[in-house]
Amino acid sequence: MPASMPPAGQPAELWQESLSDLITDPRELADFLQLDQRLDPAGEQALAQFPLKVPRAFAERMEKGNWRDPLLRQVWPSFTEEREAPGFTADPLRERHYNPRPGLLHKYRGRVLLIAAPHCAIHCRYCFRREFDYRENSPARAEWREAFDYIRGDASIEEVILSGGDPLALGDGQLRWLLESIAGIPHVTTVRIHTRLPVVIPERVSGELLAMLRGCRQRVAVVIHCNHAQEIDAPVAAALKSLHRAGVSLLNQSVLLQGVNDDAAALSALSKRLFSENVLPYYLHLPDRVAGTRHFAVTLEAAEAIMRELQACLPGYLVPRLVREDPGKPAKTRLI
Ligand SMILES: *Cc1c(COP(=O)(O)O)cnc(C)c1O
Ligand code: SF4
């Protein structure tokens, strides 16, 4: 193979195996990490409401014996979730108001978001869609056609965002069908895929997926979702490199999370690591006030102080935009 050829990517079966072999039992995760579960017991209610799901490859990047590990904190169903907190609600973004067709959210001018998949490869405890009604928004193909008719009928829509759940948790057949349907709409110039798969199950970046993305008529952007530099190991770096070589624009969004990445040193290390893998930082979200996530909350003052430190130590292109989502606004609200 000539040196300029992109790497072939991983065979398709590997990622399917990883996706069907997730850690779902908190005891197993605690044992694997040599942690005493009595120190931070998993909450029964928290688990029933949003079960534990962790890919093994992600668990392997956690530090053994460390309850404060930034990767573990993102997935551990802590009993503290069960404390009710005023102002933290199931649907703080009022997404139900912007849902004109099943599976389609149209909030901002020029772009629509498709809930392309009803599930994820990992359950992040801070997730703002943890109580989203996926049953109402898991369209069959006939309903997807309604969503595509909606996009076809509005020439102002230039970008289609595949979100979820995680669109790359779909099999290649379904993904190809979605991408081909979007390719058939002339005024759509960009397809954007929001996904955590390249980070949590890097084998997902298979040769087949790369070929599919390379063959897209539209410009393709992949927004990965990485909160801490420790999430990026050699297989993740290789997956990102092959996406880059396939002509995909790579961006990252993070959520600012107490106990995970709420300090300038961690975020600056993340930006630098991302850049070395051809990924530019995009958004840093102030977490939405979703029920069960108060223990992740960072105050606006603390967030602004972190941002000022980041601005002082990083080149401008490595400083993410601190944003918050305010329902009813024409765009995400830029905080700094
Ligand atoms: C965040 C979001 C988008 C994308 O917004 P950008 O600022 O373009 O990244 C689009 N639609 C919905 C419903 C969103 O929540
Ligand atoms: S991968 Fe994204 S949508 Fe899925 S649980 Fe995590 S934050 Fe939520």
mmCIF file of C-alpha atoms and ligand atoms in Angstrom:
data_model
loop_
_atom_site.group_PDB
_atom_site.id
_atom_site.type_symbol
_atom_site.label_atom_id
_atom_site.label_comp_id
_atom_site.label_asym_id
_atom_site.label_seq_id
_atom_site.Cartn_x
_atom_site.Cartn_y
_atom_site.Cartn_z
ATOM 1 C CA MET A 1 0.000 0.000 0.000
ATOM 2 C CA PRO A 2 1.482 3.418 -0.927
ATOM 3 C CA ALA A 3 2.221 5.612 2.089
ATOM 4 C CA SER A 4 -0.399 8.180 1.054
ATOM 5 C CA MET A 5 -3.282 5.665 1.203
ATOM 6 C CA PRO A 6 -5.514 6.133 4.221
ATOM 7 C CA PRO A 7 -5.459 3.313 6.743
ATOM 8 C CA ALA A 8 -8.114 0.739 5.992
ATOM 9 C CA GLY A 9 -9.867 1.131 9.340
ATOM 10 C CA GLN A 10 -11.011 -1.730 11.519
ATOM 11 C CA PRO A 11 -13.194 -4.631 10.364
ATOM 12 C CA ALA A 12 -16.900 -4.021 10.978
ATOM 13 C CA GLU A 13 -17.535 -6.922 13.370
ATOM 14 C CA LEU A 14 -15.154 -5.638 16.051
ATOM 15 C CA TRP A 15 -17.213 -2.647 17.097
ATOM 16 C CA GLN A 16 -20.481 -4.586 17.019
ATOM 17 C CA GLU A 17 -18.944 -7.017 19.494
ATOM 18 C CA SER A 18 -17.809 -4.170 21.768
ATOM 19 C CA LEU A 19 -21.253 -2.582 21.597
ATOM 20 C CA SER A 20 -22.983 -5.795 22.628
ATOM 21 C CA ASP A 21 -20.508 -6.442 25.457
ATOM 22 C CA LEU A 22 -20.827 -3.280 27.575
ATOM 23 C CA ILE A 23 -20.336 -3.167 31.336
ATOM 24 C CA THR A 24 -23.836 -2.723 32.787
ATOM 25 C CA ASP A 25 -23.355 -3.919 36.357
ATOM 26 C CA PRO A 26 -21.869 -1.363 38.775
ATOM 27 C CA ARG A 27 -20.371 -4.182 40.834
ATOM 28 C CA GLU A 28 -18.419 -5.383 37.843
ATOM 29 C CA LEU A 29 -17.097 -1.892 37.165
ATOM 30 C CA ALA A 30 -16.154 -1.329 40.822
ATOM 31 C CA ASP A 31 -14.397 -4.716 40.980
ATOM 32 C CA PHE A 32 -12.550 -4.078 37.739
ATOM 33 C CA LEU A 33 -11.293 -0.756 39.137
ATOM 34 C CA GLN A 34 -10.523 -2.271 42.563
ATOM 35 C CA LEU A 35 -12.893 0.116 44.295
ATOM 36 C CA ASP A 36 -14.891 -0.440 47.449
ATOM 37 C CA GLN A 37 -18.474 0.170 46.391
ATOM 38 C CA ARG A 38 -19.491 1.055 49.929
ATOM 39 C CA LEU A 39 -17.652 4.376 49.593
ATOM 40 C CA ASP A 40 -19.948 5.602 46.803
ATOM 41 C CA PRO A 41 -22.807 3.144 46.428
ATOM 42 C CA ALA A 42 -24.636 3.045 43.114
ATOM 43 C CA GLY A 43 -28.182 4.401 43.465
ATOM 44 C CA GLU A 44 -30.935 1.896 42.734
ATOM 45 C CA GLN A 45 -33.294 4.577 41.495
ATOM 46 C CA ALA A 46 -30.596 6.245 39.416
ATOM 47 C CA LEU A 47 -29.841 2.910 37.765
ATOM 48 C CA ALA A 48 -33.479 2.115 37.123
ATOM 49 C CA GLN A 49 -34.025 5.499 35.506
ATOM 50 C CA PHE A 50 -30.831 5.514 33.410
ATOM 51 C CA PRO A 51 -28.916 2.229 33.472
ATOM 52 C CA LEU A 52 -25.153 1.913 33.597
ATOM 53 C CA LYS A 53 -23.518 1.420 30.179
ATOM 54 C CA VAL A 54 -19.753 1.561 29.759
ATOM 55 C CA PRO A 55 -17.689 0.172 26.888
ATOM 56 C CA ARG A 56 -14.813 -1.945 28.161
ATOM 57 C CA ALA A 57 -12.280 0.053 26.152
ATOM 58 C CA PHE A 58 -13.405 3.200 28.000
ATOM 59 C CA ALA A 59 -13.204 1.522 31.427
ATOM 60 C CA GLU A 60 -9.647 0.450 30.629
ATOM 61 C CA ARG A 61 -8.628 4.098 30.431
ATOM 62 C CA MET A 62 -9.738 4.695 34.027
ATOM 63 C CA GLU A 63 -7.203 4.706 36.832
ATOM 64 C CA LYS A 64 -7.527 1.741 39.187
ATOM 65 C CA GLY A 65 -8.372 2.493 42.798
ATOM 66 C CA ASN A 66 -9.370 6.114 42.135
ATOM 67 C CA TRP A 67 -12.949 7.113 42.867
ATOM 68 C CA ARG A 68 -12.135 10.583 41.576
ATOM 69 C CA ASP A 69 -11.054 9.364 38.151
ATOM 70 C CA PRO A 70 -12.479 11.865 35.616
ATOM 71 C CA LEU A 71 -13.720 9.109 33.293
ATOM 72 C CA LEU A 72 -15.362 7.149 36.080
ATOM 73 C CA ARG A 73 -17.184 10.246 37.378
ATOM 74 C CA GLN A 74 -18.860 10.655 33.967
ATOM 75 C CA VAL A 75 -20.509 7.231 34.128
ATOM 76 C CA TRP A 76 -20.877 6.281 37.797
ATOM 77 C CA PRO A 77 -24.593 6.173 38.825
ATOM 78 C CA SER A 78 -23.926 7.824 42.162
ATOM 79 C CA PHE A 79 -26.638 7.738 44.832
ATOM 80 C CA THR A 80 -26.277 11.527 45.030
ATOM 81 C CA GLU A 81 -28.263 11.752 41.773
ATOM 82 C CA GLU A 82 -31.344 10.832 43.692
ATOM 83 C CA ARG A 83 -31.365 14.003 45.745
ATOM 84 C CA GLU A 84 -33.977 16.304 44.305
ATOM 85 C CA ALA A 85 -32.750 19.754 43.414
ATOM 86 C CA PRO A 86 -35.000 22.736 42.745
ATOM 87 C CA GLY A 87 -34.721 24.016 39.164
ATOM 88 C CA PHE A 88 -33.383 20.728 37.788
ATOM 89 C CA THR A 89 -36.072 19.244 35.525
ATOM 90 C CA ALA A 90 -36.586 16.425 33.013
ATOM 91 C CA ASP A 91 -36.713 18.587 29.865
ATOM 92 C CA PRO A 92 -34.994 21.886 30.715
ATOM 93 C CA LEU A 93 -34.505 22.764 27.034
ATOM 94 C CA ARG A 94 -38.204 22.291 26.256
ATOM 95 C CA GLU A 95 -37.193 20.274 23.199
ATOM 96 C CA ARG A 96 -40.737 19.014 22.863
ATOM 97 C CA HIS A 97 -41.652 22.489 21.526
ATOM 98 C CA TYR A 98 -39.335 22.227 18.523
ATOM 99 C CA ASN A 99 -40.251 18.752 17.344
ATOM 100 C CA PRO A 100 -42.340 19.303 14.126
ATOM 101 C CA ARG A 101 -41.846 15.721 12.844
ATOM 102 C CA PRO A 102 -40.898 12.573 14.735
ATOM 103 C CA GLY A 103 -37.131 12.475 15.132
ATOM 104 C CA LEU A 104 -36.608 16.036 13.867
ATOM 105 C CA LEU A 105 -35.780 19.149 15.915
ATOM 106 C CA HIS A 106 -35.821 22.502 14.141
ATOM 107 C CA LYS A 107 -34.719 25.190 16.553
ATOM 108 C CA TYR A 108 -32.153 27.230 14.657
ATOM 109 C CA ARG A 109 -32.208 28.839 11.237
ATOM 110 C CA GLY A 110 -30.507 26.905 8.457
ATOM 111 C CA ARG A 111 -30.010 23.665 10.326
ATOM 112 C CA VAL A 112 -32.079 20.808 11.655
ATOM 113 C CA LEU A 113 -31.172 18.072 14.055
ATOM 114 C CA LEU A 114 -32.244 14.465 13.546
ATOM 115 C CA ILE A 115 -32.519 12.101 16.491
ATOM 116 C CA ALA A 116 -30.900 9.479 14.280
ATOM 117 C CA ALA A 117 -30.518 6.765 16.891
ATOM 118 C CA PRO A 118 -32.487 5.956 20.026
ATOM 119 C CA HIS A 119 -29.490 4.664 21.964
ATOM 120 C CA CYS A 120 -25.857 5.299 22.837
ATOM 121 C CA ALA A 121 -22.784 3.184 23.451
ATOM 122 C CA ILE A 122 -22.235 4.811 26.831
ATOM 123 C CA HIS A 123 -24.505 6.423 29.392
ATOM 124 C CA CYS A 124 -23.135 9.766 30.554
ATOM 125 C CA ARG A 125 -24.752 10.700 33.831
ATOM 126 C CA TYR A 126 -24.847 14.411 32.960
ATOM 127 C CA CYS A 127 -26.699 13.796 29.680
ATOM 128 C CA PHE A 128 -29.375 16.391 28.926
ATOM 129 C CA ARG A 129 -31.362 13.848 26.911
ATOM 130 C CA ARG A 130 -31.347 11.235 29.667
ATOM 131 C CA GLU A 131 -35.104 11.683 29.976
ATOM 132 C CA PHE A 132 -35.798 12.319 26.303
ATOM 133 C CA ASP A 133 -38.734 10.364 24.926
ATOM 134 C CA TYR A 134 -36.927 8.124 22.457
ATOM 135 C CA ARG A 135 -39.993 5.940 22.000
ATOM 136 C CA GLU A 136 -41.853 8.898 20.500
ATOM 137 C CA ASN A 137 -38.778 9.738 18.442
ATOM 138 C CA SER A 138 -37.593 6.452 16.956
ATOM 139 C CA PRO A 139 -39.102 6.826 13.521
ATOM 140 C CA ALA A 140 -39.592 3.894 11.198
ATOM 141 C CA ARG A 141 -38.548 4.449 7.595
ATOM 142 C CA ALA A 142 -41.990 5.749 6.566
ATOM 143 C CA GLU A 143 -41.767 8.413 9.287
ATOM 144 C CA TRP A 144 -38.217 9.287 8.339
ATOM 145 C CA ARG A 145 -39.597 10.079 4.897
ATOM 146 C CA GLU A 146 -41.830 12.695 6.561
ATOM 147 C CA ALA A 147 -38.766 14.235 8.162
ATOM 148 C CA PHE A 148 -36.957 14.278 4.797
ATOM 149 C CA ASP A 149 -40.017 15.825 3.111
ATOM 150 C CA TYR A 150 -39.928 18.543 5.767
ATOM 151 C CA ILE A 151 -36.263 19.271 4.953
ATOM 152 C CA ARG A 152 -36.900 19.107 1.196
ATOM 153 C CA GLY A 153 -39.748 21.598 1.600
ATOM 154 C CA ASP A 154 -37.606 24.233 3.332
ATOM 155 C CA ALA A 155 -34.785 25.468 1.097
ATOM 156 C CA SER A 156 -33.314 27.473 3.973
ATOM 157 C CA ILE A 157 -32.071 24.243 5.589
ATOM 158 C CA GLU A 158 -28.443 23.859 4.543
ATOM 159 C CA GLU A 159 -27.168 21.584 7.258
ATOM 160 C CA VAL A 160 -28.498 18.346 8.674
ATOM 161 C CA ILE A 161 -27.134 17.288 12.040
ATOM 162 C CA LEU A 162 -27.287 13.640 12.994
ATOM 163 C CA SER A 163 -27.534 13.391 16.743
ATOM 164 C CA GLY A 164 -29.209 11.084 19.163
ATOM 165 C CA GLY A 165 -28.666 8.991 21.034
ATOM 166 C CA ASP A 166 -25.542 8.377 19.035
ATOM 167 C CA PRO A 167 -25.886 8.144 15.244
ATOM 168 C CA LEU A 168 -22.793 5.967 14.977
ATOM 169 C CA ALA A 169 -24.423 3.408 17.273
ATOM 170 C CA LEU A 170 -26.552 2.625 14.202
ATOM 171 C CA GLY A 171 -25.448 -0.166 11.911
ATOM 172 C CA ASP A 172 -23.855 0.772 8.608
ATOM 173 C CA GLY A 173 -26.962 -0.195 6.580
ATOM 174 C CA GLN A 174 -29.237 2.226 8.427
ATOM 175 C CA LEU A 175 -26.590 4.949 8.459
ATOM 176 C CA ARG A 176 -26.013 4.597 4.724
ATOM 177 C CA TRP A 177 -29.757 4.876 4.097
ATOM 178 C CA LEU A 178 -29.941 8.089 6.153
ATOM 179 C CA LEU A 179 -26.903 9.616 4.435
ATOM 180 C CA GLU A 180 -28.191 8.710 0.983
ATOM 181 C CA SER A 181 -31.607 10.178 1.748
ATOM 182 C CA ILE A 182 -29.956 13.420 2.867
ATOM 183 C CA ALA A 183 -27.658 13.408 -0.182
ATOM 184 C CA GLY A 184 -30.778 13.489 -2.360
ATOM 185 C CA ILE A 185 -31.873 16.890 -0.992
ATOM 186 C CA PRO A 186 -30.165 19.463 -3.228
ATOM 187 C CA HIS A 187 -30.057 22.449 -0.852
ATOM 188 C CA VAL A 188 -28.334 20.542 1.973
ATOM 189 C CA THR A 189 -24.613 21.293 1.732
ATOM 190 C CA THR A 190 -23.347 19.931 5.044
ATOM 191 C CA VAL A 191 -23.902 16.830 7.132
ATOM 192 C CA ARG A 192 -22.753 17.007 10.701
ATOM 193 C CA ILE A 193 -22.494 13.947 12.934
ATOM 194 C CA HIS A 194 -22.453 14.400 16.715
ATOM 195 C CA THR A 195 -21.006 11.249 18.216
ATOM 196 C CA ARG A 196 -19.133 9.817 21.156
ATOM 197 C CA LEU A 197 -18.333 6.516 19.398
ATOM 198 C CA PRO A 198 -14.865 7.372 17.992
ATOM 199 C CA VAL A 199 -13.820 8.052 21.599
ATOM 200 C CA VAL A 200 -15.633 5.319 23.500
ATOM 201 C CA ILE A 201 -15.453 2.489 20.889
ATOM 202 C CA PRO A 202 -12.781 3.637 18.416
ATOM 203 C CA GLU A 203 -13.161 0.432 16.331
ATOM 204 C CA ARG A 204 -16.436 1.994 15.144
ATOM 205 C CA VAL A 205 -14.326 3.936 12.667
ATOM 206 C CA SER A 206 -14.318 0.932 10.339
ATOM 207 C CA GLY A 207 -13.146 0.802 6.747
ATOM 208 C CA GLU A 208 -16.794 0.702 5.726
ATOM 209 C CA LEU A 209 -17.652 3.832 7.688
ATOM 210 C CA LEU A 210 -14.665 5.700 6.258
ATOM 211 C CA ALA A 211 -15.670 4.741 2.723
ATOM 212 C CA MET A 212 -19.214 5.914 3.398
ATOM 213 C CA LEU A 213 -18.074 9.304 4.705
ATOM 214 C CA ARG A 214 -15.543 9.756 1.930
ATOM 215 C CA GLY A 215 -18.311 9.064 -0.601
ATOM 216 C CA CYS A 216 -20.710 11.710 0.778
ATOM 217 C CA ARG A 217 -21.778 14.365 -1.703
ATOM 218 C CA GLN A 218 -21.931 16.935 1.106
ATOM 219 C CA ARG A 219 -19.232 18.364 3.296
ATOM 220 C CA VAL A 220 -18.979 16.150 6.388
ATOM 221 C CA ALA A 221 -18.168 17.366 9.881
ATOM 222 C CA VAL A 222 -17.847 15.009 12.831
ATOM 223 C CA VAL A 223 -18.207 16.554 16.266
ATOM 224 C CA ILE A 224 -16.738 14.184 18.805
ATOM 225 C CA HIS A 225 -17.592 14.485 22.427
ATOM 226 C CA CYS A 226 -14.588 14.284 24.684
ATOM 227 C CA ASN A 227 -14.369 15.825 28.144
ATOM 228 C CA HIS A 228 -10.874 14.938 29.287
ATOM 229 C CA ALA A 229 -7.479 14.254 27.666
ATOM 230 C CA GLN A 230 -7.319 10.890 29.435
ATOM 231 C CA GLU A 231 -10.113 9.687 27.118
ATOM 232 C CA ILE A 232 -7.718 9.776 24.152
ATOM 233 C CA ASP A 233 -5.426 6.758 23.917
ATOM 234 C CA ALA A 234 -3.600 5.273 20.911
ATOM 235 C CA PRO A 235 -6.632 3.521 19.327
ATOM 236 C CA VAL A 236 -8.710 6.724 19.656
ATOM 237 C CA ALA A 237 -5.892 8.740 18.086
ATOM 238 C CA ALA A 238 -5.733 6.251 15.184
ATOM 239 C CA ALA A 239 -9.507 6.485 14.651
ATOM 240 C CA LEU A 240 -9.314 10.289 14.562
ATOM 241 C CA LYS A 241 -6.407 10.183 12.147
ATOM 242 C CA SER A 242 -8.316 7.991 9.713
ATOM 243 C CA LEU A 243 -11.375 10.269 9.890
ATOM 244 C CA HIS A 244 -9.143 13.240 9.172
ATOM 245 C CA ARG A 245 -7.581 11.466 6.205
ATOM 246 C CA ALA A 246 -11.051 10.670 4.892
ATOM 247 C CA GLY A 247 -11.591 14.423 4.500
ATOM 248 C CA VAL A 248 -13.849 14.878 7.522
ATOM 249 C CA SER A 249 -13.670 18.156 9.508
ATOM 250 C CA LEU A 250 -13.190 17.232 13.146
ATOM 251 C CA LEU A 251 -14.501 19.298 16.052
ATOM 252 C CA ASN A 252 -14.966 18.553 19.730
ATOM 253 C CA GLN A 253 -17.574 19.552 22.226
ATOM 254 C CA SER A 254 -17.263 19.074 25.946
ATOM 255 C CA VAL A 255 -19.441 19.663 28.927
ATOM 256 C CA LEU A 256 -17.946 21.564 31.849
ATOM 257 C CA LEU A 257 -18.405 19.138 34.722
ATOM 258 C CA GLN A 258 -17.606 19.516 38.369
ATOM 259 C CA GLY A 259 -15.124 16.854 39.440
ATOM 260 C CA VAL A 260 -14.273 15.927 35.826
ATOM 261 C CA ASN A 261 -12.757 18.871 33.969
ATOM 262 C CA ASP A 262 -13.588 22.027 35.931
ATOM 263 C CA ASP A 263 -10.086 23.434 35.909
ATOM 264 C CA ALA A 264 -8.042 25.282 33.318
ATOM 265 C CA ALA A 265 -5.147 22.800 33.416
ATOM 266 C CA ALA A 266 -7.385 19.858 32.460
ATOM 267 C CA LEU A 267 -9.125 21.805 29.691
ATOM 268 C CA SER A 268 -5.913 23.206 28.300
ATOM 269 C CA ALA A 269 -4.389 19.701 28.193
ATOM 270 C CA LEU A 270 -7.537 18.505 26.421
ATOM 271 C CA SER A 271 -7.375 21.237 23.759
ATOM 272 C CA LYS A 272 -3.699 20.547 23.068
ATOM 273 C CA ARG A 273 -4.228 16.800 22.865
ATOM 274 C CA LEU A 274 -7.201 17.260 20.535
ATOM 275 C CA PHE A 275 -5.211 19.540 18.259
ATOM 276 C CA SER A 276 -2.421 17.017 18.006
ATOM 277 C CA GLU A 277 -5.079 14.614 16.643
ATOM 278 C CA ASN A 278 -6.445 17.164 14.128
ATOM 279 C CA VAL A 279 -9.502 18.055 16.216
ATOM 280 C CA LEU A 280 -10.434 21.663 16.996
ATOM 281 C CA PRO A 281 -12.350 22.562 20.149
ATOM 282 C CA TYR A 282 -15.849 23.851 19.401
ATOM 283 C CA TYR A 283 -18.209 24.207 22.336
ATOM 284 C CA LEU A 284 -17.750 23.928 26.069
ATOM 285 C CA HIS A 285 -21.262 23.575 27.424
ATOM 286 C CA LEU A 286 -22.299 24.786 30.787
ATOM 287 C CA PRO A 287 -24.346 21.755 31.867
ATOM 288 C CA ASP A 288 -28.101 21.990 31.427
ATOM 289 C CA ARG A 289 -30.140 21.810 34.585
ATOM 290 C CA VAL A 290 -31.360 18.254 34.140
ATOM 291 C CA ALA A 291 -32.846 16.360 37.059
ATOM 292 C CA GLY A 292 -30.229 14.115 38.676
ATOM 293 C CA THR A 293 -27.199 16.123 37.553
ATOM 294 C CA ARG A 294 -26.756 18.738 40.253
ATOM 295 C CA HIS A 295 -23.493 17.214 41.459
ATOM 296 C CA PHE A 296 -21.935 18.175 38.084
ATOM 297 C CA ALA A 297 -23.055 21.818 38.166
ATOM 298 C CA VAL A 298 -20.433 24.565 37.801
ATOM 299 C CA THR A 299 -21.422 28.154 38.548
ATOM 300 C CA LEU A 300 -21.230 30.742 35.790
ATOM 301 C CA GLU A 301 -18.648 32.705 37.824
ATOM 302 C CA ALA A 302 -16.398 29.656 38.169
ATOM 303 C CA ALA A 303 -16.807 28.862 34.459
ATOM 304 C CA GLU A 304 -15.854 32.403 33.476
ATOM 305 C CA ALA A 305 -12.779 32.308 35.678
ATOM 306 C CA ILE A 306 -11.680 29.045 34.017
ATOM 307 C CA MET A 307 -12.257 30.574 30.582
ATOM 308 C CA ARG A 308 -10.139 33.631 31.412
ATOM 309 C CA GLU A 309 -7.306 31.317 32.439
ATOM 310 C CA LEU A 310 -7.675 29.312 29.217
ATOM 311 C CA GLN A 311 -7.576 32.487 27.136
ATOM 312 C CA ALA A 312 -4.389 33.493 28.878
ATOM 313 C CA CYS A 313 -2.578 30.213 28.222
ATOM 314 C CA LEU A 314 -3.823 28.959 24.835
ATOM 315 C CA PRO A 315 -3.797 30.260 21.271
ATOM 316 C CA GLY A 316 -7.248 31.575 20.355
ATOM 317 C CA TYR A 317 -8.065 28.626 18.092
ATOM 318 C CA LEU A 318 -7.676 26.203 20.986
ATOM 319 C CA VAL A 319 -10.077 28.046 23.298
ATOM 320 C CA PRO A 320 -13.556 26.473 23.147
ATOM 321 C CA ARG A 321 -16.613 28.723 23.144
ATOM 322 C CA LEU A 322 -18.368 28.598 26.507
ATOM 323 C CA VAL A 323 -22.079 28.251 25.782
ATOM 324 C CA ARG A 324 -25.349 27.539 27.456
ATOM 325 C CA GLU A 325 -28.577 26.551 25.830
ATOM 326 C CA ASP A 326 -31.461 28.880 26.646
ATOM 327 C CA PRO A 327 -34.849 27.756 25.385
ATOM 328 C CA GLY A 328 -36.415 30.111 22.840
ATOM 329 C CA LYS A 329 -33.143 31.773 21.740
ATOM 330 C CA PRO A 330 -32.089 31.825 18.046
ATOM 331 C CA ALA A 331 -28.730 30.205 18.869
ATOM 332 C CA LYS A 332 -26.834 28.779 21.781
ATOM 333 C CA THR A 333 -25.936 31.559 24.181
ATOM 334 C CA ARG A 334 -22.262 32.501 24.047
ATOM 335 C CA LEU A 335 -21.147 33.216 27.601
ATOM 336 C CA ILE A 336 -17.545 34.262 26.971
HETATM 337 C C1 LIG B 1 -27.174 22.614 19.340
HETATM 338 C C2 LIG B 1 -28.196 22.417 18.318
HETATM 339 C C3 LIG B 1 -27.934 22.663 16.956
HETATM 340 C C4 LIG B 1 -26.568 23.082 16.475
HETATM 341 O O1 LIG B 1 -26.212 24.338 16.861
HETATM 342 P P1 LIG B 1 -24.799 24.928 16.399
HETATM 343 O O2 LIG B 1 -24.674 26.192 17.124
HETATM 344 O O3 LIG B 1 -24.876 25.072 14.911
HETATM 345 O O4 LIG B 1 -23.766 23.909 16.755
HETATM 346 C C5 LIG B 1 -28.946 22.516 16.048
HETATM 347 N N1 LIG B 1 -30.183 22.120 16.440
HETATM 348 C C6 LIG B 1 -30.477 21.880 17.725
HETATM 349 C C7 LIG B 1 -31.862 21.472 18.084
HETATM 350 C C8 LIG B 1 -29.497 22.010 18.700
HETATM 351 O O5 LIG B 1 -29.794 21.732 19.986
HETATM 352 S S1 SF4 B 2 -23.327 9.769 24.366
HETATM 353 FE FE1 SF4 B 2 -24.295 11.797 24.296
HETATM 354 S S2 SF4 B 2 -26.513 11.398 24.080
HETATM 355 FE FE2 SF4 B 2 -25.512 9.479 24.778
HETATM 356 S S3 SF4 B 2 -25.671 9.498 27.023
HETATM 357 FE FE3 SF4 B 2 -23.691 10.405 26.477
HETATM 358 S S4 SF4 B 2 -24.098 12.619 26.390
HETATM 359 FE FE4 SF4 B 2 -26.076 11.571 26.283
#
